[in-house]
PDB file of C-alpha atoms and ligand atoms in Angstrom:
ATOM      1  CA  UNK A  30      -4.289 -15.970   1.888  1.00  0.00           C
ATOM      2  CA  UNK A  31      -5.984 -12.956   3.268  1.00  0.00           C
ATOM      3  CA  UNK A  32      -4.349  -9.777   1.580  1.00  0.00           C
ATOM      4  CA  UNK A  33      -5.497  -5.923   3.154  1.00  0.00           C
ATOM      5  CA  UNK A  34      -4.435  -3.272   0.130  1.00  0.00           C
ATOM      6  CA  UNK A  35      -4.575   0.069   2.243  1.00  0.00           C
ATOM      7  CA  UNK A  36      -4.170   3.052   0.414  1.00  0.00           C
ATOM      8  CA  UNK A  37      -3.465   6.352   2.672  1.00  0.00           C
ATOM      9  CA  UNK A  38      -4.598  10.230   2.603  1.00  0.00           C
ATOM     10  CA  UNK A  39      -5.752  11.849  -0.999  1.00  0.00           C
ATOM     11  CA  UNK A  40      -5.571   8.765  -3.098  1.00  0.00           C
ATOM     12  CA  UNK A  41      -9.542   8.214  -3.165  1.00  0.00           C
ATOM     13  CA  UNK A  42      -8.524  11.084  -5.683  1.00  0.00           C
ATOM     14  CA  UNK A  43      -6.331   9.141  -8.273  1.00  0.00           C
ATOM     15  CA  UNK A  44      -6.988  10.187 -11.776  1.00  0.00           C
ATOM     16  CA  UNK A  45      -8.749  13.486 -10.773  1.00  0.00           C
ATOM     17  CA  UNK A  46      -5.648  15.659 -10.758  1.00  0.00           C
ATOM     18  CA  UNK A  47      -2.120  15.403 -11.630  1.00  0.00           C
ATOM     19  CA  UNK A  48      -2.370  12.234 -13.298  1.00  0.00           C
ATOM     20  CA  UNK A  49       1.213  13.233 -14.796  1.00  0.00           C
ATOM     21  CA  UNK A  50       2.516  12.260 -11.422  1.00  0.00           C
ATOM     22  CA  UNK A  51       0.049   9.798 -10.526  1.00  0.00           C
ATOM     23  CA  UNK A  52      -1.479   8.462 -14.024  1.00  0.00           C
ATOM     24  CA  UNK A  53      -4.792   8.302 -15.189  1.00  0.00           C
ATOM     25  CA  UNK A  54      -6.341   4.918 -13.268  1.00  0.00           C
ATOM     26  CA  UNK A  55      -8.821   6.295 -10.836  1.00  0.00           C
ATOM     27  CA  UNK A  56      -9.281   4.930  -7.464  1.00  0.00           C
ATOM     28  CA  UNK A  57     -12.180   2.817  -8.576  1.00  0.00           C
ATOM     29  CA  UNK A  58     -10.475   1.002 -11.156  1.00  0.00           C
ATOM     30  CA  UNK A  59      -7.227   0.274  -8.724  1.00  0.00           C
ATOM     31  CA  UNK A  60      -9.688  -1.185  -6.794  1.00  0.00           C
ATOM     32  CA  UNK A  61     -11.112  -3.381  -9.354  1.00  0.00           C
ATOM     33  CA  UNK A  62      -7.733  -4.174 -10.965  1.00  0.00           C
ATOM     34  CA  UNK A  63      -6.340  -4.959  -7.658  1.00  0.00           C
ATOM     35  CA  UNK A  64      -9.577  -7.188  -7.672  1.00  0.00           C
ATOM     36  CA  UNK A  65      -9.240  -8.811 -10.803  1.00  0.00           C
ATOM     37  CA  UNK A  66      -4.984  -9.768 -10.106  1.00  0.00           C
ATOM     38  CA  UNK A  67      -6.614 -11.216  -6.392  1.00  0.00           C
ATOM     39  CA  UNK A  68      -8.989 -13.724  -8.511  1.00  0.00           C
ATOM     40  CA  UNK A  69      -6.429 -14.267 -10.609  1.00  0.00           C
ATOM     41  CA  UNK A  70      -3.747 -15.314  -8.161  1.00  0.00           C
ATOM     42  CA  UNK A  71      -6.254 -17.177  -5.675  1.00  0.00           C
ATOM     43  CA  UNK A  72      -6.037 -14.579  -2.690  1.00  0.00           C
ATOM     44  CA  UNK A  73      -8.598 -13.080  -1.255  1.00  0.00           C
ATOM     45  CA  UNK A  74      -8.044  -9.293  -1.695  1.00  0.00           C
ATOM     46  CA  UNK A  75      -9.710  -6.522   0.317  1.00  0.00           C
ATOM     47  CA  UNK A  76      -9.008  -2.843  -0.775  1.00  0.00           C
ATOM     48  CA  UNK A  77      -9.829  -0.015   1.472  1.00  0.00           C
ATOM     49  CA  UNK A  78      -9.183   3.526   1.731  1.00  0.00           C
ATOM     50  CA  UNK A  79      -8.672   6.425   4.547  1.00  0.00           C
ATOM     51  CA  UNK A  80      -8.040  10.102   4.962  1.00  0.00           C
ATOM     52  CA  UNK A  81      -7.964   9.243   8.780  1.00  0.00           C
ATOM     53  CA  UNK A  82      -4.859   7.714  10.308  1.00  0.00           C
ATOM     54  CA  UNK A  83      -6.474   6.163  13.115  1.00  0.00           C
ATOM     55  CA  UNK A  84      -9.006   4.078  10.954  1.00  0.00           C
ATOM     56  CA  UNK A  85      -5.631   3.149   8.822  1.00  0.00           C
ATOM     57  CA  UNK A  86      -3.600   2.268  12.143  1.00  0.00           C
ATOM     58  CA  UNK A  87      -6.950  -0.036  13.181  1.00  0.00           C
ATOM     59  CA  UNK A  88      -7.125  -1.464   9.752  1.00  0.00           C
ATOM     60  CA  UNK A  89      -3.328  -2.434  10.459  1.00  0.00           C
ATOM     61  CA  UNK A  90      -4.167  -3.713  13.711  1.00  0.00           C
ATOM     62  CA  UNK A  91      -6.697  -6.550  12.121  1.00  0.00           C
ATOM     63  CA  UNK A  92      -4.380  -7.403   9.539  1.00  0.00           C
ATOM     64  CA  UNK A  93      -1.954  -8.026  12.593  1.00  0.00           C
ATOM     65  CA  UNK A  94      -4.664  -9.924  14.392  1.00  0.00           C
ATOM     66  CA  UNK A  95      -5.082 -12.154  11.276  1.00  0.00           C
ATOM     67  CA  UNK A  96      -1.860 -12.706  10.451  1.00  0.00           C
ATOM     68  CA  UNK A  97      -2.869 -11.585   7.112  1.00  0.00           C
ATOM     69  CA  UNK A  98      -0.630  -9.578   3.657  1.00  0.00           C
ATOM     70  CA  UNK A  99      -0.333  -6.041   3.641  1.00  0.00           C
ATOM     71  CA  UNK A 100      -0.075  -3.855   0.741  1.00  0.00           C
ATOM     72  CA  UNK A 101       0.304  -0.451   1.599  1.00  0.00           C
ATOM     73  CA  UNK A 102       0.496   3.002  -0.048  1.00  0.00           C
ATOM     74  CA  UNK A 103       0.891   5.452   3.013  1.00  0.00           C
ATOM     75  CA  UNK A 104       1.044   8.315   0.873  1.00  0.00           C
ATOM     76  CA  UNK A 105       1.952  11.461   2.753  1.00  0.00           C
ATOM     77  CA  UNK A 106       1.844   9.666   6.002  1.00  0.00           C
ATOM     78  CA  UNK A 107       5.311   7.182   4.324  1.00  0.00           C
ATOM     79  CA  UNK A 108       7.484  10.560   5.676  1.00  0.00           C
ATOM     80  CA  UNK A 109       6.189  11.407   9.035  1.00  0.00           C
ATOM     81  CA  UNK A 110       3.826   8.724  10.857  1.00  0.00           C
ATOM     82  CA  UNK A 111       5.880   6.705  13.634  1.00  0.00           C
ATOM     83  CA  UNK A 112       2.108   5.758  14.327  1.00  0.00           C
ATOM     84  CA  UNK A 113       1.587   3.853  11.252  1.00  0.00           C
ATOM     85  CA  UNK A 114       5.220   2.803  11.354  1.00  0.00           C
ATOM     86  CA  UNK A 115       5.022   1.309  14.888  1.00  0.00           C
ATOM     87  CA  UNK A 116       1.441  -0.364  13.625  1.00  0.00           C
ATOM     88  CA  UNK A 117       3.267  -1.716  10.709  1.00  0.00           C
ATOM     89  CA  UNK A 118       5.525  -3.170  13.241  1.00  0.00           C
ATOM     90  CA  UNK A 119       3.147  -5.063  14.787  1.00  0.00           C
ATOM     91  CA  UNK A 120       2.081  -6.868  11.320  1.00  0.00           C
ATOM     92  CA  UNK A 121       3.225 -10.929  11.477  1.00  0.00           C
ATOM     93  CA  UNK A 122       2.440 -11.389   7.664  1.00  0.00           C
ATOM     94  CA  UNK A 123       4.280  -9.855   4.667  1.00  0.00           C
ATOM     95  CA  UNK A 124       4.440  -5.813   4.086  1.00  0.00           C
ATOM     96  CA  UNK A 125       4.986  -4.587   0.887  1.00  0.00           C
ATOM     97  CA  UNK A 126       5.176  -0.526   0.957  1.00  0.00           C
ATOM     98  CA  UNK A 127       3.836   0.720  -2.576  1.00  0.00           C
ATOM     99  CA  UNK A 128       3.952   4.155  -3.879  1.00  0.00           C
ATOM    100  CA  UNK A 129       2.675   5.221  -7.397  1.00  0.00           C
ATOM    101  CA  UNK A 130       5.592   8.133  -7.756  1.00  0.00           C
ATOM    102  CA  UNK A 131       9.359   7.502  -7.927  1.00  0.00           C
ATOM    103  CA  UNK A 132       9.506   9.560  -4.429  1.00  0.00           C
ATOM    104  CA  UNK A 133      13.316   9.752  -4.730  1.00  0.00           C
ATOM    105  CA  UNK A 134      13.094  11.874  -7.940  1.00  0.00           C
ATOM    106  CA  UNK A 135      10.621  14.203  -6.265  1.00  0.00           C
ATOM    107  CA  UNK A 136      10.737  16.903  -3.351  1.00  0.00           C
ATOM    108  CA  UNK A 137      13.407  16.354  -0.441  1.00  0.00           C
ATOM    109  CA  UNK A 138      11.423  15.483   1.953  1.00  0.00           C
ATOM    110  CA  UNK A 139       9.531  12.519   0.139  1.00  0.00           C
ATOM    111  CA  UNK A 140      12.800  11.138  -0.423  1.00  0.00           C
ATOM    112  CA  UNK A 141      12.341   9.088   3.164  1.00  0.00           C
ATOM    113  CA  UNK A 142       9.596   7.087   4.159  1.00  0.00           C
ATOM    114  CA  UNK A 143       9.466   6.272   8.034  1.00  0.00           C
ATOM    115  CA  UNK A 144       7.790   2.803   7.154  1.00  0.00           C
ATOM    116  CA  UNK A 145      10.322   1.300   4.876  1.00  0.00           C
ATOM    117  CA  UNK A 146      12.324  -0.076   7.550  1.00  0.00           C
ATOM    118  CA  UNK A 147       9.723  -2.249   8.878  1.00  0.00           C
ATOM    119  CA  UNK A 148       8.467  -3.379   5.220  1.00  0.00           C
ATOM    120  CA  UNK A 149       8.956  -6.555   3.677  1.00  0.00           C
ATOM    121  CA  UNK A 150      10.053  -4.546   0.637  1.00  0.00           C
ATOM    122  CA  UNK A 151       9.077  -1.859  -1.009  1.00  0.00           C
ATOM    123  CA  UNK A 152       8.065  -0.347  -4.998  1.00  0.00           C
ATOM    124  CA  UNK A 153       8.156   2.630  -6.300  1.00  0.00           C
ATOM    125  CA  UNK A 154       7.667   4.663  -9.345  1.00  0.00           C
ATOM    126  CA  UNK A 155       5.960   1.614 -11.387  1.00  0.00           C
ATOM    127  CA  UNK A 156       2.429   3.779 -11.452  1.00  0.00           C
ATOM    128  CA  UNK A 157      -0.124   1.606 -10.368  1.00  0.00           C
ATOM    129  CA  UNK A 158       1.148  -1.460 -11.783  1.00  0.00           C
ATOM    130  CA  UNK A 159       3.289  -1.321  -8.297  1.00  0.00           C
ATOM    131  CA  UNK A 160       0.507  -3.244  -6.513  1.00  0.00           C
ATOM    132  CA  UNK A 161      -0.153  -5.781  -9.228  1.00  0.00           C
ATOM    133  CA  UNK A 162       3.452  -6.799  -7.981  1.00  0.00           C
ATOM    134  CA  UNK A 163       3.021  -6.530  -4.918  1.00  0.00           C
ATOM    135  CA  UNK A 164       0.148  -9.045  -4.625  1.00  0.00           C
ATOM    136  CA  UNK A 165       2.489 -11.144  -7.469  1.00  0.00           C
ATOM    137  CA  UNK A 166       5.305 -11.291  -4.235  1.00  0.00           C
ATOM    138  CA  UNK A 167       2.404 -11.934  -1.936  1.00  0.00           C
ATOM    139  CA  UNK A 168       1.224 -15.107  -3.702  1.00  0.00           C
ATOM    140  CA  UNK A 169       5.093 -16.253  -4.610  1.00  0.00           C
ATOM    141  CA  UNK A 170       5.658 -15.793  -0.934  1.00  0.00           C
ATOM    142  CA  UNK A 171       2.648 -18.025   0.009  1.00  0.00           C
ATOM    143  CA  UNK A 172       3.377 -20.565  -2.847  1.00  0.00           C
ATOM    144  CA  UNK A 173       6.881 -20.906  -1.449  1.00  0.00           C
ATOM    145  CA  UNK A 174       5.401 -21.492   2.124  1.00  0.00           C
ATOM    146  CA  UNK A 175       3.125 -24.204   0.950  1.00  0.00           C
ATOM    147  CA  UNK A 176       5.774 -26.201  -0.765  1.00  0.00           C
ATOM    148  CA  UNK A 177       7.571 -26.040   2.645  1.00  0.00           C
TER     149      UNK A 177
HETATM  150  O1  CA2 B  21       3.568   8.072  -5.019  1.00  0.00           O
HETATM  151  C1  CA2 B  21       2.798   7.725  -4.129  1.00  0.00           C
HETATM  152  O2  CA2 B  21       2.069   6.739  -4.226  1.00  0.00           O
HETATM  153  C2  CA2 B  21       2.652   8.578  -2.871  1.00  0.00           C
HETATM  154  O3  CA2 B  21       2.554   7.704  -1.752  1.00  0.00           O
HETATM  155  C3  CA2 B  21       1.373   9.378  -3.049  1.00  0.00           C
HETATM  156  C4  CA2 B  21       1.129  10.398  -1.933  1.00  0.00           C
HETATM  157  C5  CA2 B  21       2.373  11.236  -1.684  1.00  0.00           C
HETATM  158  O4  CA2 B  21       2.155  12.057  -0.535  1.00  0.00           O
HETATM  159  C6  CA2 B  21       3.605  10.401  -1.474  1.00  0.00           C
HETATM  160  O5  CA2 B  21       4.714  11.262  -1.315  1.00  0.00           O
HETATM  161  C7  CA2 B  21       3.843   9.479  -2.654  1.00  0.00           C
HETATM  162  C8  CA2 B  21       0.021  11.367  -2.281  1.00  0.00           C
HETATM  163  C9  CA2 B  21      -1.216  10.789  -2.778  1.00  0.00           C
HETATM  164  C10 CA2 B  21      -2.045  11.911  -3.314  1.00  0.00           C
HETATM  165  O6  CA2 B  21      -2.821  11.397  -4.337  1.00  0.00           O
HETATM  166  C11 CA2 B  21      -3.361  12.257  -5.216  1.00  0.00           C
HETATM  167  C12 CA2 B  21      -4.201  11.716  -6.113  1.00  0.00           C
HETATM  168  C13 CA2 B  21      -4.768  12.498  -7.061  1.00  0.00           C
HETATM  169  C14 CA2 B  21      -4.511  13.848  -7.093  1.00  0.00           C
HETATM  170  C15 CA2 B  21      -3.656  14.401  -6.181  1.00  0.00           C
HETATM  171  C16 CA2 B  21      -3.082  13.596  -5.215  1.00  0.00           C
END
């Protein structure tokens, strides 16, 4: 199973600054644990990053294409992007909406994410280990398919 973990504005920075909101993993080693919990689990696990919302929206558009997993952090775009929500949309596999933060325990208006609706499900405030669940619901989800 083909899994795309897109990660949204700013979090190229993880583990530069406020790491008492975000934690101290840096953006390299998310990549490499999301890596290393791919191998485990038997999918095959791409990890990519934008600042640019149209690169993320194509991004979304070849996951659609391939009828391939989504993890996705949004980031800032979760509370105002009916872009990347209506790309979302268009997904045909499984998307799970990760953020790092418990969003409802922070400023108003991160309180609502615009994508939720049109996720599979959705974690937050786990730190990073929110994706290694993800991708454990991903393969669950795919094991469950192939028993029929
Ligand atoms: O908690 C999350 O994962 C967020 O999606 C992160 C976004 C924020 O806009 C959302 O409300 C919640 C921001 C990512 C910014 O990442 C930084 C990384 C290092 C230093 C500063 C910001």
């Amino acid at each position: 199973m083909r899994v795309y973990v897109l990660n949204g504005p700013n979090l190229g920075r993880l583990g530069i600054r406020q790491p008492e909101v975000y934690g101290a993993t840096s953006y390299a080693d998310l990549v490499a644990n999301c890596q290393a919990t791919g191998k485990e689990l038997g999918l095959d696990v791409e990890v990519r990053q934008t600042d640019a919302e149209a690169e993320l929206i194509g991004w979304l558009h070849q996951a659609a294409d391939e009828e391939a997993g989504v993890v996705l952090n949004p980031a800032a775009w979760s509370h105002y992007s009916y872009a990347v929500r209506d790309a979302c949309a268009m997904l045909r596999g499984p998307l799970v909406e990760v953020h790092i933060s418990n969003i409802h325990a922070r400023e108003e208006f991160r309180h609502h994410s615009v994508v939720s609706a049109v996720a599979t499900g959705v974690i937050c405030g786990l730190g990073v280990d929110g994706y290694r669940l993800a991708l454990l619901h991903l393969a669950g989800l795919r094991d469950r398919s192939a028993r029929g």
